[in-house]
CSV table of C-alpha atoms and ligand atoms in Angstrom, one decimal:
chain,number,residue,atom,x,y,z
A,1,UNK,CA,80.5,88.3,86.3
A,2,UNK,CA,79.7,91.5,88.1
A,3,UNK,CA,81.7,94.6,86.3
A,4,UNK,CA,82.5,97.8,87.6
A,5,UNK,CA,83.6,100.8,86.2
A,6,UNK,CA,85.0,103.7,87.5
A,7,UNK,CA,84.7,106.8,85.4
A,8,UNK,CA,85.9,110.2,85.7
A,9,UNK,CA,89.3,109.7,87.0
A,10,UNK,CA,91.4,112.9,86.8
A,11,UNK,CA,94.7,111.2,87.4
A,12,UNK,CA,94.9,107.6,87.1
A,13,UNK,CA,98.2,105.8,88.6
A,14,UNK,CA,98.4,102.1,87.2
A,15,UNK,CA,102.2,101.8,87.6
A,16,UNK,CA,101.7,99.2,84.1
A,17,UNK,CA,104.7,101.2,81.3
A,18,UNK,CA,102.3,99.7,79.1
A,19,UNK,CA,99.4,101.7,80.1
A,20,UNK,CA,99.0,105.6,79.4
A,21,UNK,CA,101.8,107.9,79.3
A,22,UNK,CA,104.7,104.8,78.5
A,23,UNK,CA,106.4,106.3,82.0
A,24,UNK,CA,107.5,103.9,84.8
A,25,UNK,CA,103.6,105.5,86.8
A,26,UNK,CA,101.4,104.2,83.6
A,27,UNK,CA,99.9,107.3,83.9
A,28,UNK,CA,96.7,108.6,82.1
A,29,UNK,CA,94.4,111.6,83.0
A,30,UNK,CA,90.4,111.2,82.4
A,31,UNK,CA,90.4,107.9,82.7
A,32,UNK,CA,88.2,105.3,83.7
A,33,UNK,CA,88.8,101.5,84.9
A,34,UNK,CA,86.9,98.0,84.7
A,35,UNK,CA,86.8,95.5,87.4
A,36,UNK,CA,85.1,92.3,87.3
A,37,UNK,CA,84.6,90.6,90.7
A,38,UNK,CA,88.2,90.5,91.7
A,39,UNK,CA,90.6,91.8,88.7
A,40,UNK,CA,91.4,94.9,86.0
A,41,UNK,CA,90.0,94.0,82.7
A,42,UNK,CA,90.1,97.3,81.2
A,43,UNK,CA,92.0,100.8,81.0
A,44,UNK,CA,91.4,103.4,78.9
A,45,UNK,CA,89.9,107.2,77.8
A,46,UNK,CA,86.7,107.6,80.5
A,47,UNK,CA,84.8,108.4,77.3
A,48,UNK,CA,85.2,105.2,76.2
A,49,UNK,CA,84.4,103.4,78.9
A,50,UNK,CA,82.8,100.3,78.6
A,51,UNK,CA,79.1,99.5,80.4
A,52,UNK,CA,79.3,97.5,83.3
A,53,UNK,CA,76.7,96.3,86.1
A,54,UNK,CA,78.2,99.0,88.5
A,55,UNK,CA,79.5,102.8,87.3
A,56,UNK,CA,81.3,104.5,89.6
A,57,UNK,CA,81.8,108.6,89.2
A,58,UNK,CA,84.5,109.4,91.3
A,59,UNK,CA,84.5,113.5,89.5
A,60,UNK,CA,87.9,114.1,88.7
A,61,UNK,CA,90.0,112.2,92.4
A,62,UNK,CA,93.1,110.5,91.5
A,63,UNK,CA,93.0,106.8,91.4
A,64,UNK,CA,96.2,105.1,92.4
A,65,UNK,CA,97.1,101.1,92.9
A,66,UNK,CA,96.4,99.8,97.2
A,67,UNK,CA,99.3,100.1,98.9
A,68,UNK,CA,101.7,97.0,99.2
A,69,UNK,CA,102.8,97.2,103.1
A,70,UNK,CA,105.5,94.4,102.6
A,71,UNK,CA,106.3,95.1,106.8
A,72,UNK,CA,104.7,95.0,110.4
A,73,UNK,CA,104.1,93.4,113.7
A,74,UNK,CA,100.7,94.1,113.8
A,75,UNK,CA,100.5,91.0,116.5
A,76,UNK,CA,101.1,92.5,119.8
A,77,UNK,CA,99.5,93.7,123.2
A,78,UNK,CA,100.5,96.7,125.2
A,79,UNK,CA,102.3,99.8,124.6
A,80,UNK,CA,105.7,101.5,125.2
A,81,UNK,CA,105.1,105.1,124.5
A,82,UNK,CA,106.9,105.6,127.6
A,83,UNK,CA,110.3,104.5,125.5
A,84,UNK,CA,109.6,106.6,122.6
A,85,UNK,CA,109.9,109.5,125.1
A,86,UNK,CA,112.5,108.8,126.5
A,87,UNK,CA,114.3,108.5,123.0
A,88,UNK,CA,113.0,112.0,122.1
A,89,UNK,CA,115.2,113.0,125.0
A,90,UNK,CA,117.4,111.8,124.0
A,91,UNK,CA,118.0,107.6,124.8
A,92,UNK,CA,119.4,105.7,122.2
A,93,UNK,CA,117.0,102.5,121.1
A,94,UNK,CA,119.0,98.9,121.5
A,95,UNK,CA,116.0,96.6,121.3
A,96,UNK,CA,115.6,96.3,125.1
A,97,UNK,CA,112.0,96.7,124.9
A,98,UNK,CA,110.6,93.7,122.5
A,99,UNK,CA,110.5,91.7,126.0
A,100,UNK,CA,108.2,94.0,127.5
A,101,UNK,CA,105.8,93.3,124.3
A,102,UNK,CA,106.8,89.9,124.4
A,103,UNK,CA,105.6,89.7,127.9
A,104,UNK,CA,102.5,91.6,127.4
A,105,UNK,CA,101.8,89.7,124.1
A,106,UNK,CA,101.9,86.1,126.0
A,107,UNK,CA,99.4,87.5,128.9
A,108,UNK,CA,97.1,88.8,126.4
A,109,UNK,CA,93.9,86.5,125.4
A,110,UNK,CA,93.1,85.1,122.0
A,111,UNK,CA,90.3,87.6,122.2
A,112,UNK,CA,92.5,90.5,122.8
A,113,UNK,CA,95.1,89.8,120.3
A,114,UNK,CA,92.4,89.7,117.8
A,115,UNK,CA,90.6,92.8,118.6
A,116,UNK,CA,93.7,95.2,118.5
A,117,UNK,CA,95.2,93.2,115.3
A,118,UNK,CA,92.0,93.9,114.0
A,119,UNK,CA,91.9,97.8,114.7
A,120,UNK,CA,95.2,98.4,113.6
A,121,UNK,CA,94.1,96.4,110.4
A,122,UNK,CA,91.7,98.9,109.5
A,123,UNK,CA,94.2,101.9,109.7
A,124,UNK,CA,96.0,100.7,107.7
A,125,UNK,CA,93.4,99.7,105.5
A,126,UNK,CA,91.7,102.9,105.4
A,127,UNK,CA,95.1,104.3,104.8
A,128,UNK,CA,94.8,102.9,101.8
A,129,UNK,CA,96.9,99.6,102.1
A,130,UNK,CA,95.5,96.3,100.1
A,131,UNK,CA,97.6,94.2,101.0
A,132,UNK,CA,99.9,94.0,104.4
A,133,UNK,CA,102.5,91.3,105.6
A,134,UNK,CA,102.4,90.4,109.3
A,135,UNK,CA,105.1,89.0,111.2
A,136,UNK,CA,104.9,87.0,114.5
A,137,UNK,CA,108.1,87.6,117.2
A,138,UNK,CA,106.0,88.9,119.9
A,139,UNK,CA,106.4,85.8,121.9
A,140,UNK,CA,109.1,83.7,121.6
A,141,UNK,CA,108.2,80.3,122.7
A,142,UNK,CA,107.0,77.7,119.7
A,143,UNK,CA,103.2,77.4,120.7
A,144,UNK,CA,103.2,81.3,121.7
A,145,UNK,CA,104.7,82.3,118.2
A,146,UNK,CA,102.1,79.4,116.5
A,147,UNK,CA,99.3,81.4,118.0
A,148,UNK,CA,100.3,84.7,116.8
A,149,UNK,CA,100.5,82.8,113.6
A,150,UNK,CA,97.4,81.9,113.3
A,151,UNK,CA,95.8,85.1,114.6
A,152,UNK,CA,97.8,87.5,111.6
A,153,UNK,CA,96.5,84.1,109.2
A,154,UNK,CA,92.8,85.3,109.5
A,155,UNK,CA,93.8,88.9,108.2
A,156,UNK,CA,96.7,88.1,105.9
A,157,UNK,CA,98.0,85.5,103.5
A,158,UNK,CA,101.9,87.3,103.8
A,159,UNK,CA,102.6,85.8,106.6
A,160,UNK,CA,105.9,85.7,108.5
A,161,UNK,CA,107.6,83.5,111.5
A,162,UNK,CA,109.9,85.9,113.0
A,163,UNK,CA,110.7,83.6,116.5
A,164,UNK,CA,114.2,84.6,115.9
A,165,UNK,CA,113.8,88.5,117.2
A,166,UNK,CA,115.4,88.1,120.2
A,167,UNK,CA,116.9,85.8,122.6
A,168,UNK,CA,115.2,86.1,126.2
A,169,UNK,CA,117.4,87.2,128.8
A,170,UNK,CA,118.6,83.8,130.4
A,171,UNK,CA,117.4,81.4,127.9
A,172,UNK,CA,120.3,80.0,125.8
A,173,UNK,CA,121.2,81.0,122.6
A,174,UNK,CA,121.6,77.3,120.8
A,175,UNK,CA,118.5,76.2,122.8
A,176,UNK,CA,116.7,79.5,121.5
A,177,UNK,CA,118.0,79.0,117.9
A,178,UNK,CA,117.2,75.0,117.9
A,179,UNK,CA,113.5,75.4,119.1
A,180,UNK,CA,113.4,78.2,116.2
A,181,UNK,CA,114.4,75.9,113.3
A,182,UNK,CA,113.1,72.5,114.8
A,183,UNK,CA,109.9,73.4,116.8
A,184,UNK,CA,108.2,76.5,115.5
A,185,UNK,CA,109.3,76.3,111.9
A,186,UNK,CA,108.4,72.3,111.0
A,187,UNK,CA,105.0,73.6,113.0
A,188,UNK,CA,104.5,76.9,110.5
A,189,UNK,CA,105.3,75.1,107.3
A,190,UNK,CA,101.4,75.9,105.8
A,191,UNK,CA,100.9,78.4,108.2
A,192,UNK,CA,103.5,81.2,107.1
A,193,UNK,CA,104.8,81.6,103.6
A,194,UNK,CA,108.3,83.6,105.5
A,195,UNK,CA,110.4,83.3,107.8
A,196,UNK,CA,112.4,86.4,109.2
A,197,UNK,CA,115.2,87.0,112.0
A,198,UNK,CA,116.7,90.2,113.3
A,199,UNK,CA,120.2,90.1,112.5
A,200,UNK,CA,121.5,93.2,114.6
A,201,UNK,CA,123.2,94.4,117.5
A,202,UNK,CA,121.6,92.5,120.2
A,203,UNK,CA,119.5,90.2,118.5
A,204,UNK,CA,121.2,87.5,116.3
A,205,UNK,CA,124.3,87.2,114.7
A,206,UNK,CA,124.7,87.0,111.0
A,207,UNK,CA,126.2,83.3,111.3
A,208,UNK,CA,123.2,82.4,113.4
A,209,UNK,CA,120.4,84.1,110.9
A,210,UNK,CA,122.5,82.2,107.9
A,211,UNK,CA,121.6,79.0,110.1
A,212,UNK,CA,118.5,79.8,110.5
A,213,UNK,CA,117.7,80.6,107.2
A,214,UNK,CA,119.2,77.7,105.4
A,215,UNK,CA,116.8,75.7,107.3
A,216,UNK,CA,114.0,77.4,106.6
A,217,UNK,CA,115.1,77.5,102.7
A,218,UNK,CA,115.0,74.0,103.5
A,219,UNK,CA,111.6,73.4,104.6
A,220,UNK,CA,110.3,75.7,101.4
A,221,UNK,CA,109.7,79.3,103.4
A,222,UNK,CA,110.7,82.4,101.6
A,223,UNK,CA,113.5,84.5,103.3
A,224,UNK,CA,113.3,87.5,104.7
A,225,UNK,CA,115.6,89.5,107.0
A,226,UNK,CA,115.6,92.5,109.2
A,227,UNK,CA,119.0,93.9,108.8
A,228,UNK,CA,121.3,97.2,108.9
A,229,UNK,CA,118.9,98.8,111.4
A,230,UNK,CA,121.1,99.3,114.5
A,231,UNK,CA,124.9,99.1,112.9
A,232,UNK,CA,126.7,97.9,110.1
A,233,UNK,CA,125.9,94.5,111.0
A,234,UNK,CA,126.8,92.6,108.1
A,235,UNK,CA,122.9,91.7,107.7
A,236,UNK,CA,122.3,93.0,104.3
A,237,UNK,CA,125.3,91.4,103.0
A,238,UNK,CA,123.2,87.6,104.5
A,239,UNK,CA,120.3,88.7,101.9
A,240,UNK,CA,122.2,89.6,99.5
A,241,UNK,CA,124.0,86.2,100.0
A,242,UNK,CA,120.9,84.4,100.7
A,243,UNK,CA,118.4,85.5,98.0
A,244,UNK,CA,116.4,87.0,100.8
A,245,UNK,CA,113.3,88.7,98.5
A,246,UNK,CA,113.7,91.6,100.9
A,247,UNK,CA,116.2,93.3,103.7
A,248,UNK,CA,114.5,95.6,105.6
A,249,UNK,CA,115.4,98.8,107.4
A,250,UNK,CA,118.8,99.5,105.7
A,251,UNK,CA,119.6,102.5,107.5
A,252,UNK,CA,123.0,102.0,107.8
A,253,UNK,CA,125.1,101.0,104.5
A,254,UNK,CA,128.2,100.8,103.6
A,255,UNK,CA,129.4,101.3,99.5
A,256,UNK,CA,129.4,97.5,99.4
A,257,UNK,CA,125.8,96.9,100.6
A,258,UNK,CA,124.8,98.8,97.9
A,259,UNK,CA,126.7,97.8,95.2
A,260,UNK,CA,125.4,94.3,96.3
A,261,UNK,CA,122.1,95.0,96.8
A,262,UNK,CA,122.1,96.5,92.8
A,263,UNK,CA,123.2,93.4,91.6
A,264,UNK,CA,120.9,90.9,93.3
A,265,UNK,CA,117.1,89.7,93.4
A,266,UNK,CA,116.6,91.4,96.9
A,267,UNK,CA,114.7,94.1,97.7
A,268,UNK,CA,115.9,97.1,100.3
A,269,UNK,CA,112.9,97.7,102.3
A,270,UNK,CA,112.8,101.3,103.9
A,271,UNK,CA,110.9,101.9,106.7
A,272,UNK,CA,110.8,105.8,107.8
A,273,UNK,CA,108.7,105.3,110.5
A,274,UNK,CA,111.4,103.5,112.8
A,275,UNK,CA,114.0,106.1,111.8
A,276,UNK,CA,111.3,109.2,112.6
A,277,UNK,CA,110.1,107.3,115.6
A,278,UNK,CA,114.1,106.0,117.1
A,279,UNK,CA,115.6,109.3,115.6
A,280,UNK,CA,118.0,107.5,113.5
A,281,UNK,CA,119.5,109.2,110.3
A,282,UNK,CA,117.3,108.4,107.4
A,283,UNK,CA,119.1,106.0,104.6
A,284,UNK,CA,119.2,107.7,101.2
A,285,UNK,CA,117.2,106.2,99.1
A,286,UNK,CA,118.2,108.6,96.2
A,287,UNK,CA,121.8,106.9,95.8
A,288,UNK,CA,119.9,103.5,96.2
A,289,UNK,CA,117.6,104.5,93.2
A,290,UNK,CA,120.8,106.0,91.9
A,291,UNK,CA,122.7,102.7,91.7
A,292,UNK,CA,119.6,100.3,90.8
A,293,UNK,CA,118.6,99.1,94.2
A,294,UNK,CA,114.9,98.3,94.1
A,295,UNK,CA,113.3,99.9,97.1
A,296,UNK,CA,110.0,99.1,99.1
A,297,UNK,CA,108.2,101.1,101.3
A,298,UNK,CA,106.8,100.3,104.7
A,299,UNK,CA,104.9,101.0,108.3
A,300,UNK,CA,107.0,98.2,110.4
A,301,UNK,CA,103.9,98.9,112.7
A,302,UNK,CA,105.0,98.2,115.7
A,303,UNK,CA,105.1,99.0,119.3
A,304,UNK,CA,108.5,99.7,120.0
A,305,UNK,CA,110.1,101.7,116.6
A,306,UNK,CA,107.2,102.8,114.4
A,307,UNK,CA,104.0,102.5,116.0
A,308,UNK,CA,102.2,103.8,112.4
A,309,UNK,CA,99.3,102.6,110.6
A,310,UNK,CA,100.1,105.7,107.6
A,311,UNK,CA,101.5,104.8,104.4
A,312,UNK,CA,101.1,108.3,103.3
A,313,UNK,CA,102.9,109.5,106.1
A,314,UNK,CA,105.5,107.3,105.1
A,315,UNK,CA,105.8,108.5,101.6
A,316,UNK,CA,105.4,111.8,102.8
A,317,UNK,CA,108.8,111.0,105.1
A,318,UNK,CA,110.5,109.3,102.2
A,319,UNK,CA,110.4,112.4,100.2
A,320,UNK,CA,111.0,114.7,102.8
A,321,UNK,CA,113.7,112.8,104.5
A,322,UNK,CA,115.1,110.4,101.4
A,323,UNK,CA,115.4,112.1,98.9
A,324,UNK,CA,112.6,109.9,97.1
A,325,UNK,CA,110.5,112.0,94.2
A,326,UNK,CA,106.6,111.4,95.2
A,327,UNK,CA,106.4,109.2,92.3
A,328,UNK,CA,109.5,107.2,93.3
A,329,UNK,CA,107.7,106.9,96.8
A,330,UNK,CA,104.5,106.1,95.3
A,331,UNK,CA,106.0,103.1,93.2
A,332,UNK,CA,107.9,102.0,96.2
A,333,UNK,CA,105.0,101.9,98.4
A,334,UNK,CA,102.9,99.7,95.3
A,335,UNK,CA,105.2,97.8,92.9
A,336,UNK,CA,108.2,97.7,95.4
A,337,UNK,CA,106.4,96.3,98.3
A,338,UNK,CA,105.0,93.9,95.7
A,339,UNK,CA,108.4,92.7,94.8
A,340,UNK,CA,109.4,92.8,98.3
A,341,UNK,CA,106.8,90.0,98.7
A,342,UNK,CA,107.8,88.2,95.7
A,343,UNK,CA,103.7,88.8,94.1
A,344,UNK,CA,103.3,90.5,90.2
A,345,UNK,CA,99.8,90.4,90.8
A,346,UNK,CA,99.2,93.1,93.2
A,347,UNK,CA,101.1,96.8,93.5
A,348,UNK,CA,99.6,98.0,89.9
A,349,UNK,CA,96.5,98.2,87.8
A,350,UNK,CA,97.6,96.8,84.5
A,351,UNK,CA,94.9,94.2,83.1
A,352,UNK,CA,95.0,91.2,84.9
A,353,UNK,CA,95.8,92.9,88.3
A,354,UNK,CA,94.0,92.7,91.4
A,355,UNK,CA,91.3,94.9,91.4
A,356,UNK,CA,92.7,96.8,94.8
A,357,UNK,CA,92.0,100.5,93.8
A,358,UNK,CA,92.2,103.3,95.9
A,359,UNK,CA,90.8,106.7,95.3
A,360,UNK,CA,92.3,109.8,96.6
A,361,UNK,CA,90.4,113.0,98.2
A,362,UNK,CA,92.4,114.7,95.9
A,363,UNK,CA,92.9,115.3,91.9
A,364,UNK,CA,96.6,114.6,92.2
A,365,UNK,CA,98.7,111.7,94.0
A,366,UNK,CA,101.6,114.4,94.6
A,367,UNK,CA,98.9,115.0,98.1
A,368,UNK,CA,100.1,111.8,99.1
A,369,UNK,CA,103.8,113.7,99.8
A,370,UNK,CA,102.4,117.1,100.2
A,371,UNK,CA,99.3,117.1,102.4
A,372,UNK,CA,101.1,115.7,105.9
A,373,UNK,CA,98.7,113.5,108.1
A,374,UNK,CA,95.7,114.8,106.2
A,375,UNK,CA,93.2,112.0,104.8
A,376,UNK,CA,94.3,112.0,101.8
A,377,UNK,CA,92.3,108.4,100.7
A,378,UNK,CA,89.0,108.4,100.0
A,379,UNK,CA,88.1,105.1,99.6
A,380,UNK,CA,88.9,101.6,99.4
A,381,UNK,CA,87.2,100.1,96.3
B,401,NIG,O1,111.4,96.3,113.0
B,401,NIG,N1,114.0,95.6,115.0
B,401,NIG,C1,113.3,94.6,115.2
B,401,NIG,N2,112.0,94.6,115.2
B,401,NIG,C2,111.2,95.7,115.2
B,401,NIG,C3,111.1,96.4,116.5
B,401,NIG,C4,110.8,95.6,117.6
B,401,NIG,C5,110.4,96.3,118.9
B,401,NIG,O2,111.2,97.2,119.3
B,401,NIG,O3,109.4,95.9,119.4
B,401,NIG,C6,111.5,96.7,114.1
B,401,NIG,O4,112.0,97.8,114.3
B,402,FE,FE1,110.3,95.2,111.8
């Protein structure tokens, strides 16, 4: 066994009540951590840290959990910057644009796809994220949205079918949902661990995403659901209904939603970057809290409504713009994208946790919130 331990911390975040100050944040101050190869074995006073093969100083930084990014379409060719300025004057987003990815997506080589998955793998990952989810939908046709598949596979084991984004101008609806449930999903099963569908304005109905998600209930996926982003749509009511571990975007609720979402298993997955980045009104996430919704935090990297590879930025937005405390927004972006993807075993550093610790420039995690776009993480240990 090959033990590590990280002295010195000035502010340690395990997120573990059990740990440190008894709060929600488990938090202690001069503190030091153990890691064997791959998990926490110890917590405690830095002074009585154990020895271990490896000791790390890190002189007084905050330690915090990796981020849990429970949401992106990291999968994609091209760009559409072109659309995002055209909102900032003032157009409306409708989803028009995922077949301009879709088209640059299915021209792109292996090769390609790769390399800029990979790039926009280490942002995030030098932004501090652990562990990310990746979604296909860039594609659209079963062998495309099996290759996307497989690409997001080498960096990810959180991954998602989404071949129910949108239904191509032309090609019909049935024929688009039939291939979805009886070509690409039977060819996923071992390959993705979720399947997700866009149940808005303009993509699918929430009759045709409960159709498609019995069936993939059926063949053993997880559920997910993109839902509430454009309209009150009906779509976080399907979670809800469905046992969906997470709806994500939420940005438009009605009284119901939440009072639903409170008293169920599913997560409401916030995503400030496609409300910064369509200029849509921010969901309050303090009511949510308020009533007992569990909330994640994520990038939704993606070309067309939040092209971000930040999760600082985002908790910096969520507190800004949501009413979130920075410790609510740190425990969404951990623990809540955890429970997003259904996993105890990463989001915190109580013993027995994945070792994924993140050290921050600074000797506070309140810089997360307060120092906007700066590098605020360190390192990745
Ligand atoms: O999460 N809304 C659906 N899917 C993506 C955006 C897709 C796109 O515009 O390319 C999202 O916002
Ligand atoms: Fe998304």
């Amino acid at each position: 066994m090959s033990a590590r331990v990280i002295i010195n911390i000035g502010e340690l975040t395990t997120n573990d009540p059990s740990l440190g100050d008894g709060s929600v944040m488990g938090r202690l101050t001069n503190a030091a951590i153990v890691t064997d190869n791959d998990h926490v074995v110890w917590v405690g006073p830095s002074n009585d840290a154990p020895a271990a093969d490896e000791v790390v100083d890190v002189e007084g930084a905050a330690v915090i959990p990796g981020f849990v990014d429970s949401h992106t379409h990291l999968v994609f060719a091209g760009s559409r910057s072109d659309e995002f300025a055209a909102r900032m004057a003032g157009e409306r987003y409708d989803g028009g644009g995922i077949m301009r990815t879709v088209r640059a997506t299915r021209e792109a080589s292996d090769e390609e796809l790769v390399r800029a998955t990979r790039e926009r793998f280490n942002e995030l990952r030098l932004s501090g994220v652990t562990t990310v989810e990746i979604k296909s939908g860039y594609d659209l046709t079963a062998p495309g949205e099996l290759r996307l598949l497989k690409i997001a596979r080498a960096f990810s084991e959180e991954i998602t079918l989404l071949g129910a984004h949108v239904v191509p101008a032309g090609v019909d609806r049935d024929a688009c949902i039939e291939s979805v449930c009886n070509e690409m999903m039977p060819a996923a099963v071992g390959l993705a661990k979720w399947v997700d569908v866009f149940c808005d304005q303009g993509a699918y109905s929430v009759d045709e995403a409960r159709a498609i998600l019995t069936k993939a209930q059926e063949l053993g996926f997880g559920l997910r659901l993109h839902g509430n982003q454009l309209g009150h749509t009906g779509g976080v009511a399907l979670a809800v209904e469905m046992n969906c571990a997470s709806v994500d975007h939420c940005t438009y609720l009605t009284a119901e939603d939440v009072a639903l979402l409170a008293a169920s298993n599913t997560v409401a997955t916030l995503l400030p970057g496609a409300e910064f980045s369509t200029r849509s009104p921010y969901p309050d996430a303090k009511s949510l809290l308020q009533a007992g919704v569990v909330l994640a935090l994520a990038t939704d990297c993606n070309p067309g409504t939040s092209y971000v590879t930040n999760m600082p930025l985002m908790i910096a937005l969520a507190v800004r713009e949501m009413g979130m405390t920075p410790d609510e927004a740190l425990f969404a972006a951990t623990v809540g994208g955890a429970k997003a993807l259904r996993r105890s075993d990463v989001g915190h550093l109580g013993i027995g946790a994945k070792a994924d610790v993140v050290v921050l420039n600074g000797a506070t995690s309140l810089d997360l919130a307060y120092r906007l776009g700066s590098n605020v993480v360190a390192h990745v240990l």
